[in-house]
């Protein structure tokens, strides 16, 4: 029982490390200028190390000191977690464009006529060979950490489960495994909650004093302390690893049965299972569902942030407290229905089909619940259509740097990429905490012939009224889709020959990894990248996306999700 407790703790903290990356992915994109395709590849990269080794590990399972192997794997995972946070400590402080001269730079992004090109240095400062190299180092470290995370995770689940199953009594074994299984589903939820807590702190909380930060966490330039969660999670893993080095190689069994392990012919069994129509179809359905979940888990937070103008912290809170518990409820309800009605195989498959059909009905309206991108001058909206050529000239004499990004919302409800592009000449500052109250004297924002004013921060999508129905529907769709989880497992376990059982489940997980968990996030990330309308440029290469076409983003992101749901159905 102590082993089960330790293993539950270890699996939870291991999932914290891998799940936490997904919760802070939009923040890491912004901090290091990554496209969603790159961050999707990063998120799925831990599966690579995992897949390469899982077959060997399952094969050698009975011949090694399993607890010690688990302990070593856990230490690797912990190392990976600490490595993930390393980029924060090897790179300089986060720099963003500002209107107020500060300890970092004396350039500002206001409109300053008569100072030709004075802000040129604002945008090109970050383009030294050193900065470019720094960025490659960051990516390299993170990819290595993800690979280590995958490799370290290999022995943890299979060895833990087989160890428990070998030495627990037949009556208790399902209970223990059930406990572990529920921990595995809670894990990601806890990871998103951890993300929600950490991203409320400013990224350089350890490098700058509180009054040096002029951003609030609602600002589009805000970057939260993404690295902090990795330190927390990695420390937890390290602590959970300790007891494993003291467990014996074998335990006295709770109450006896003896079994003999049969050695099998690898290729024969593989072919026999893959030719089995029920097995093959159920695994394909699960591949579709897993591909959907992989994309959802990786980019749902980013989607909520962009579509409903939420902070990263709140988006993680919703996923961790609503969507993931919803999926758990679905899994439990599915299992309970199975047990209560003692279903036959045909009824199991009918239940899967019904669950997916209802899920489709709930998920379809989601495609229409959203708003277009707010009007951004020069990006989604050109004023010249309304005012003749005035719009092009209103900020000509300002000599704005091309790359400045410090969004403001004009009194005419149009967003401008920076105070300079709106022609604002005066900034009004709250003397107490050095934060910007508003910008005035803006030549591009005209109201009744007078120069208008603007507030710092984005105008937002004005979509808050659709947020609640969206969350409710997506949660219901998740509950319905996950009711098919347990019956689909039953279909696999009961339709194949008993001696192939563990092997078939191994093959199933391997196929899910190769066909869904690995390509899923990359596919979603690439689809999201196609909807970007303004890229941040770093050293003349695309970095992170500043603005998406929100309608396209929603249609392609949720459309892919819908496509996979139809596939599973």
XYZ file of C-alpha atoms in Angstrom:
569
model
C 0.000 0.000 0.000
C 2.930 2.327 0.667
C 4.234 1.506 -2.801
C 0.843 2.415 -4.305
C 0.889 5.687 -2.369
C 4.435 6.517 -3.552
C 3.573 5.601 -7.109
C 0.474 7.776 -7.106
C 2.551 10.695 -5.859
C 5.268 10.079 -8.451
C 2.822 9.809 -11.354
C 1.086 12.984 -10.236
C 4.339 14.967 -10.077
C 5.580 13.488 -13.365
C 2.351 14.641 -15.035
C 2.837 18.042 -13.419
C 6.107 18.464 -15.300
C 4.725 17.386 -18.689
C 1.317 19.050 -18.223
C 2.729 22.321 -16.953
C 4.463 22.968 -20.281
C 1.087 22.878 -22.013
C -0.352 25.382 -19.546
C 2.456 27.886 -20.114
C 2.929 27.325 -23.850
C 1.411 30.643 -24.986
C 3.637 32.456 -22.474
C 6.820 30.696 -23.644
C 5.849 31.491 -27.262
C 5.633 35.173 -26.396
C 8.787 35.233 -24.283
C 11.069 33.539 -26.835
C 9.239 34.409 -30.068
C 8.135 30.923 -31.142
C 5.542 30.033 -33.753
C 2.778 27.631 -32.705
C 4.222 24.974 -34.988
C 7.495 25.097 -33.065
C 5.800 25.102 -29.681
C 3.566 22.219 -30.796
C 6.641 20.241 -31.781
C 8.198 21.091 -28.416
C 5.089 19.936 -26.566
C 5.023 16.571 -28.327
C 8.775 16.007 -28.300
C 8.748 14.088 -25.017
C 6.807 11.336 -26.795
C 9.797 10.715 -29.066
C 12.156 9.465 -26.368
C 9.276 7.628 -24.809
C 8.202 5.722 -27.921
C 11.700 4.628 -28.855
C 12.233 2.880 -25.543
C 8.804 1.673 -24.424
C 8.940 -1.621 -26.362
C 12.290 -2.640 -24.869
C 11.192 -1.717 -21.383
C 7.965 -3.740 -21.595
C 10.009 -6.673 -22.882
C 12.660 -6.627 -20.133
C 10.161 -5.779 -17.427
C 10.504 -8.928 -15.329
C 14.295 -9.218 -15.321
C 15.390 -6.001 -13.632
C 15.142 -4.358 -10.211
C 11.943 -2.496 -11.028
C 11.711 -0.019 -8.114
C 15.298 1.112 -8.687
C 14.625 1.553 -12.391
C 11.553 3.661 -11.564
C 13.689 5.750 -9.173
C 16.311 6.395 -11.877
C 13.593 7.337 -14.374
C 12.125 9.753 -11.842
C 15.505 11.403 -11.314
C 15.773 11.910 -15.092
C 12.281 13.453 -15.132
C 13.235 15.769 -12.290
C 16.419 16.765 -14.122
C 14.317 17.482 -17.233
C 12.043 19.737 -15.187
C 14.968 21.785 -13.866
C 16.420 21.953 -17.399
C 13.118 23.328 -18.726
C 13.436 26.355 -16.445
C 17.127 26.923 -17.287
C 16.503 29.281 -20.279
C 15.102 31.834 -17.857
C 18.393 31.957 -15.973
C 20.725 32.040 -19.002
C 18.885 34.777 -20.919
C 18.681 38.436 -19.991
C 15.536 40.128 -18.665
C 12.418 40.227 -20.849
C 12.385 43.400 -22.947
C 9.291 45.055 -24.340
C 8.554 48.404 -25.981
C 7.655 51.120 -23.517
C 6.350 54.669 -23.494
C 8.250 55.650 -20.383
C 12.018 55.708 -20.261
C 13.081 53.101 -17.708
C 16.100 51.323 -16.310
C 16.284 49.207 -19.493
C 16.143 51.801 -22.216
C 15.771 55.527 -22.664
C 13.896 55.120 -25.944
C 10.139 55.468 -25.897
C 7.485 54.643 -28.435
C 5.663 57.969 -28.449
C 5.320 60.154 -31.516
C 8.349 62.452 -31.571
C 8.352 64.614 -34.712
C 11.587 66.179 -35.811
C 13.717 63.385 -34.381
C 14.304 61.419 -37.579
C 14.529 57.679 -36.960
C 15.172 58.285 -33.279
C 13.532 55.005 -32.410
C 15.476 52.887 -34.849
C 17.438 51.506 -31.949
C 14.261 50.462 -30.164
C 13.493 47.710 -32.615
C 16.912 46.535 -33.693
C 18.526 46.387 -30.283
C 17.661 42.697 -29.948
C 19.328 41.698 -33.182
C 22.962 41.182 -32.299
C 24.525 37.817 -33.231
C 24.543 37.144 -29.490
C 20.750 37.522 -29.280
C 20.213 35.213 -32.227
C 22.513 32.603 -30.728
C 20.801 32.936 -27.364
C 17.506 32.027 -28.990
C 18.939 28.849 -30.524
C 20.398 27.864 -27.166
C 17.005 28.294 -25.500
C 15.308 26.014 -28.020
C 18.068 23.431 -27.822
C 17.895 23.267 -24.018
C 14.109 22.904 -24.086
C 14.113 20.161 -26.723
C 16.786 18.223 -24.814
C 14.764 18.604 -21.609
C 11.630 17.309 -23.343
C 13.512 14.300 -24.741
C 14.865 13.504 -21.254
C 11.384 13.884 -19.824
C 10.117 11.259 -22.265
C 12.973 8.852 -21.591
C 12.699 9.222 -17.816
C 8.966 8.582 -17.938
C 9.385 5.229 -19.717
C 9.885 2.874 -16.747
C 7.512 4.692 -14.410
C 4.093 3.515 -15.572
C 4.713 -0.012 -16.981
C 7.045 -1.107 -14.161
C 4.876 0.418 -11.474
C 1.739 -1.273 -12.765
C 3.376 -4.680 -13.268
C 5.052 -4.480 -9.836
C 1.714 -3.751 -8.161
C -0.086 -6.415 -10.176
C 2.568 -9.019 -9.317
C 2.507 -8.528 -5.565
C -1.039 -7.360 -4.827
C -3.790 -9.910 -4.250
C -6.144 -10.480 -7.132
C -8.951 -8.880 -5.155
C -7.071 -5.641 -4.435
C -5.131 -5.210 -7.664
C -7.986 -3.536 -9.637
C -8.567 -1.145 -6.729
C -4.892 -0.094 -6.608
C -4.708 0.322 -10.379
C -7.962 2.290 -10.294
C -6.432 4.669 -7.762
C -3.383 5.176 -10.015
C -5.622 5.655 -13.030
C -7.642 8.388 -11.341
C -4.412 10.141 -10.268
C -3.308 10.063 -13.915
C -6.491 11.873 -14.926
C -6.273 14.444 -12.111
C -2.627 15.234 -12.959
C -3.175 17.504 -15.971
C -5.884 19.400 -14.086
C -3.489 20.113 -11.235
C -0.841 21.152 -13.798
C -3.171 23.754 -15.342
C -4.075 25.076 -11.890
C -0.347 25.371 -11.104
C 0.053 27.267 -14.388
C -2.799 29.550 -13.428
C -1.127 30.365 -10.103
C 2.406 30.913 -11.487
C 1.490 33.037 -14.525
C 0.090 35.704 -12.198
C 3.668 36.606 -11.231
C 5.809 38.654 -13.597
C 8.443 36.640 -15.492
C 11.447 38.530 -14.108
C 10.221 38.570 -10.516
C 13.760 37.527 -9.518
C 15.571 40.096 -11.699
C 13.660 43.373 -11.356
C 12.030 45.093 -8.416
C 8.270 45.525 -8.309
C 8.294 49.178 -9.346
C 10.437 48.380 -12.401
C 7.500 46.490 -13.939
C 5.053 48.710 -15.783
C 2.814 45.893 -17.022
C -0.327 44.429 -15.519
C -1.203 40.828 -16.288
C -3.983 42.018 -18.598
C -1.466 43.693 -20.901
C -0.865 41.834 -24.198
C 2.894 42.172 -23.593
C 2.627 40.527 -20.151
C 4.762 37.409 -19.665
C 4.143 35.374 -16.515
C 6.704 33.465 -14.432
C 6.502 30.306 -16.562
C 9.774 28.919 -15.156
C 8.584 28.895 -11.550
C 6.160 26.004 -12.084
C 8.904 23.824 -13.537
C 10.997 24.337 -10.389
C 8.028 23.393 -8.187
C 7.117 20.312 -10.246
C 10.721 19.109 -10.624
C 11.328 19.397 -6.876
C 8.188 17.327 -6.218
C 9.411 14.620 -8.598
C 12.813 14.573 -6.880
C 11.181 14.103 -3.478
C 8.879 11.334 -4.768
C 11.851 9.487 -6.283
C 13.651 8.905 -2.980
C 11.599 5.984 -1.532
C 12.025 3.876 -4.691
C 15.672 3.214 -3.916
C 14.606 1.444 -0.699
C 11.900 -0.894 -2.027
C 12.913 -4.572 -2.404
C 13.232 -6.232 -5.770
C 10.383 -8.565 -4.879
C 7.714 -8.424 -2.199
C 5.826 -11.210 -0.472
C 2.512 -11.500 -2.284
C -0.607 -10.294 -0.466
C -2.402 -13.598 -0.957
C -1.123 -16.245 -3.245
C -1.499 -17.226 -6.826
C 1.308 -18.340 -9.041
C 1.493 -17.598 -12.716
C 4.054 -18.502 -15.316
C 5.151 -15.914 -17.835
C 4.899 -17.234 -21.387
C 7.411 -15.948 -23.940
C 5.744 -15.034 -27.204
C 6.722 -14.662 -30.799
C 6.756 -10.911 -31.323
C 5.856 -10.576 -35.047
C 3.192 -13.304 -34.954
C 1.257 -11.725 -32.099
C 1.520 -8.309 -33.695
C -0.012 -9.560 -36.948
C -2.682 -11.563 -35.165
C -3.835 -8.473 -33.264
C -3.680 -6.038 -36.160
C -5.763 -8.394 -38.307
C -8.469 -8.400 -35.649
C -11.149 -6.029 -36.984
C -12.623 -4.992 -33.620
C -9.205 -4.291 -32.130
C -8.073 -2.347 -35.168
C -11.223 -0.210 -35.421
C -11.348 0.624 -31.722
C -7.675 1.604 -31.738
C -8.272 3.822 -34.796
C -11.201 5.489 -33.026
C -8.995 6.070 -29.992
C -6.276 7.510 -32.244
C -8.777 10.089 -33.524
C -9.913 10.975 -30.010
C -6.339 11.212 -28.739
C -5.301 13.455 -31.629
C -8.190 15.732 -30.697
C -7.235 15.759 -27.005
C -3.543 16.389 -27.809
C -4.393 19.531 -29.779
C -6.952 20.627 -27.222
C -4.628 20.238 -24.261
C -1.777 22.069 -25.972
C -3.575 25.068 -27.446
C -6.947 25.425 -25.701
C -5.506 28.041 -23.332
C -4.113 30.074 -26.215
C -7.452 29.828 -28.006
C -9.401 31.107 -24.980
C -6.890 33.944 -24.482
C -7.257 35.154 -28.063
C -10.948 34.509 -28.659
C -12.316 35.864 -25.388
C -9.476 38.237 -24.385
C -8.713 36.310 -21.178
C -5.437 36.438 -19.247
C -3.280 33.296 -19.501
C -3.883 32.721 -15.815
C -7.680 32.707 -16.129
C -7.627 30.513 -19.247
C -5.619 27.866 -17.348
C -7.987 28.148 -14.415
C -10.981 27.353 -16.670
C -9.267 24.343 -18.276
C -7.986 22.971 -14.957
C -11.174 23.526 -12.992
C -13.885 22.908 -15.628
C -12.794 20.999 -18.746
C -10.501 18.380 -17.215
C -12.778 17.526 -14.240
C -15.594 17.277 -16.831
C -13.649 14.654 -18.745
C -13.007 12.747 -15.490
C -16.719 12.760 -14.697
C -17.355 11.328 -18.170
C -14.854 8.502 -17.659
C -16.358 7.602 -14.262
C -19.946 7.754 -15.550
C -19.026 5.533 -18.510
C -17.457 2.970 -16.183
C -20.413 3.110 -13.794
C -22.946 2.489 -16.589
C -20.861 -0.488 -17.776
C -20.785 -2.001 -14.304
C -24.432 -1.298 -13.525
C -25.860 -2.835 -16.704
C -23.237 -5.585 -17.250
C -23.006 -4.716 -20.913
C -22.272 -7.109 -23.752
C -19.655 -6.205 -26.375
C -22.318 -5.025 -28.814
C -23.851 -2.782 -26.152
C -20.393 -1.424 -25.340
C -19.848 -0.401 -28.945
C -23.361 1.074 -29.163
C -22.582 3.150 -26.082
C -19.345 4.455 -27.647
C -21.189 5.433 -30.838
C -23.988 7.159 -28.932
C -21.553 9.076 -26.730
C -19.616 10.328 -29.755
C -22.796 11.267 -31.634
C -24.056 13.396 -28.739
C -20.570 14.916 -28.427
C -20.751 15.963 -32.104
C -24.100 17.666 -31.494
C -22.602 19.674 -28.626
C -19.346 20.495 -30.442
C -20.868 21.742 -33.708
C -22.294 25.030 -32.346
C -18.849 25.874 -30.897
C -17.693 26.696 -34.438
C -20.035 29.696 -34.411
C -19.500 30.956 -30.853
C -16.934 33.707 -31.250
C -16.157 37.163 -32.550
C -13.915 38.572 -35.248
C -10.581 40.184 -34.353
C -10.946 43.707 -32.957
C -10.308 46.568 -35.392
C -6.539 47.137 -35.447
C -5.391 50.102 -37.502
C -3.219 48.981 -40.398
C -3.718 45.278 -39.614
C -7.365 44.259 -39.768
C -8.696 47.663 -40.611
C -7.573 50.503 -42.799
C -8.988 53.909 -42.072
C -8.120 55.275 -45.487
C -11.357 53.767 -46.746
C -13.248 56.157 -44.472
C -11.065 59.247 -44.338
C -9.421 59.367 -47.732
C -5.650 59.616 -47.311
C -5.612 61.249 -43.891
C -4.927 57.973 -42.118
C -1.698 57.373 -43.959
C -0.378 60.806 -43.158
C -1.455 61.232 -39.540
C 1.653 59.529 -38.183
C 4.110 60.117 -41.028
C 6.096 62.790 -39.203
C 6.447 60.517 -36.134
C 9.208 58.292 -37.577
C 7.722 55.233 -35.888
C 9.865 52.129 -35.518
C 8.280 49.364 -37.577
C 8.513 46.755 -34.893
C 7.203 48.639 -31.871
C 4.491 46.650 -30.095
C 2.648 48.317 -27.263
C -1.056 48.107 -28.116
C -3.363 50.923 -27.106
C -7.126 51.300 -27.454
C -8.270 54.574 -28.941
C -11.334 56.493 -27.769
C -12.789 55.600 -31.191
C -12.657 51.871 -30.200
C -9.914 51.124 -32.723
C -6.716 49.448 -31.554
C -3.288 50.766 -32.538
C -0.107 48.687 -32.464
C 1.793 51.373 -30.561
C 1.219 54.920 -29.279
C 3.478 56.138 -32.083
C 1.325 54.601 -34.820
C -1.657 56.460 -33.371
C 0.377 59.680 -33.411
C 0.165 60.142 -29.629
C 2.584 62.761 -28.289
C 1.789 62.900 -24.578
C 1.724 60.142 -21.998
C 0.042 60.603 -18.613
C 1.572 58.562 -15.823
C 0.284 57.470 -12.453
C 3.048 58.804 -10.209
C 2.352 56.214 -7.528
C 3.393 53.051 -9.389
C 4.846 54.417 -12.617
C 2.082 52.866 -14.735
C 0.553 54.558 -17.782
C -2.939 55.998 -17.277
C -3.571 57.178 -20.833
C -2.191 58.795 -23.970
C -3.427 62.125 -25.296
C -2.919 64.407 -28.263
C -3.141 61.500 -30.722
C -3.290 62.786 -34.294
C -4.722 59.560 -35.799
C -7.635 59.316 -33.365
C -9.947 62.125 -34.312
C -13.150 62.903 -32.480
C -15.219 65.849 -33.703
C -12.154 67.280 -35.373
C -10.077 67.201 -32.160
C -7.139 64.919 -31.458
C -8.389 61.989 -29.386
C -6.933 60.006 -26.509
C -6.179 56.314 -25.902
C -5.873 53.830 -23.041
C -2.984 51.376 -22.709
C -3.731 47.735 -23.552
C -5.773 45.984 -26.190
C -9.418 46.837 -26.937
C -10.348 43.169 -26.580
C -12.618 41.166 -28.849
C -15.845 42.154 -27.099
C -16.753 38.489 -26.874
C -17.313 38.093 -23.159
C -21.052 37.403 -23.534
C -20.286 34.211 -25.518
C -17.720 32.947 -23.043
C -20.108 31.179 -20.654
C -22.092 29.305 -23.356
C -18.780 28.283 -24.945
C -17.391 26.841 -21.708
C -20.644 25.022 -20.898
C -20.946 23.439 -24.363
C -17.283 22.456 -24.589
C -17.455 20.920 -21.110
C -20.567 18.899 -22.059
C -18.938 17.753 -25.294
C -15.912 16.625 -23.262
C -18.057 14.702 -20.776
C -19.931 12.925 -23.584
C -16.782 12.044 -25.544
C -15.085 10.600 -22.478
C -18.001 8.319 -21.572
C -16.718 6.107 -24.400
C -13.306 5.751 -22.732
C -13.980 2.723 -20.508
C -16.279 0.797 -22.897
C -13.721 1.165 -25.700
C -11.050 -0.355 -23.434
C -13.421 -3.192 -22.610
C -13.950 -3.826 -26.311
C -10.221 -4.275 -26.753
C -9.642 -6.383 -23.654
C -12.554 -8.743 -24.271
C -12.230 -9.225 -28.004
C -8.638 -10.486 -28.081
C -7.106 -13.697 -26.790
C -6.401 -13.496 -23.055
C -2.698 -14.328 -23.377
C -2.222 -11.397 -25.793
C -3.822 -8.929 -23.420
C -0.827 -7.031 -22.039
C 0.883 -7.088 -25.414
C -2.203 -5.740 -27.195
C -2.505 -2.871 -24.719
C 1.194 -2.080 -25.241
C 0.747 -1.974 -29.021
C -2.351 0.170 -28.549
C -0.470 2.771 -26.491
C 2.378 2.740 -28.953
C 0.005 3.402 -31.895
C -1.684 6.191 -29.940
C 1.708 7.809 -29.370
C 2.962 7.512 -32.924
C -0.297 8.416 -34.679
C -1.831 10.907 -32.248
C 0.238 12.322 -29.403
C 3.310 13.025 -31.530
C 1.825 14.577 -34.681
C -1.282 16.056 -32.977
C 0.151 19.223 -31.415
C 2.356 19.903 -34.474
C -0.664 19.620 -36.777
C -2.726 21.957 -34.592
C 0.172 24.403 -34.245
C 0.664 24.561 -38.018
C -3.065 25.141 -38.546
C -3.029 27.968 -35.987
C 0.017 29.568 -37.662
C -1.855 29.812 -40.972
C -4.360 32.190 -39.347
C -1.797 34.766 -38.178
C -2.147 38.240 -39.703
C 0.759 40.057 -38.026
C 4.022 38.372 -37.076
C 6.549 39.763 -34.655
C 9.870 39.999 -36.500
C 13.128 39.097 -34.757
C 16.261 39.557 -36.829
C 14.213 39.366 -40.024
C 12.682 36.023 -39.197
C 9.157 35.299 -38.000
C 8.900 35.025 -34.228
C 5.642 34.897 -32.266
C 2.268 35.937 -33.702
C 0.920 39.334 -32.625
C -2.560 39.152 -34.116
C -4.648 36.255 -35.437
C -7.683 36.415 -37.658
C -9.943 35.213 -34.855
C -12.663 33.813 -37.123
C -10.159 31.727 -39.074
C -8.395 30.700 -35.864
C -11.691 29.448 -34.432
C -12.791 27.711 -37.638
C -9.487 25.924 -38.192
C -8.771 25.050 -34.575
C -12.264 23.822 -33.684
C -12.734 22.505 -37.242
C -9.764 20.153 -36.781
C -11.212 19.105 -33.447
C -14.588 18.424 -35.076
C -12.897 16.488 -37.876
C -11.260 14.124 -35.366
C -14.539 13.714 -33.471
C -16.252 12.684 -36.705
C -13.351 10.305 -37.339
C -13.796 8.704 -33.938
C -17.567 8.454 -34.470
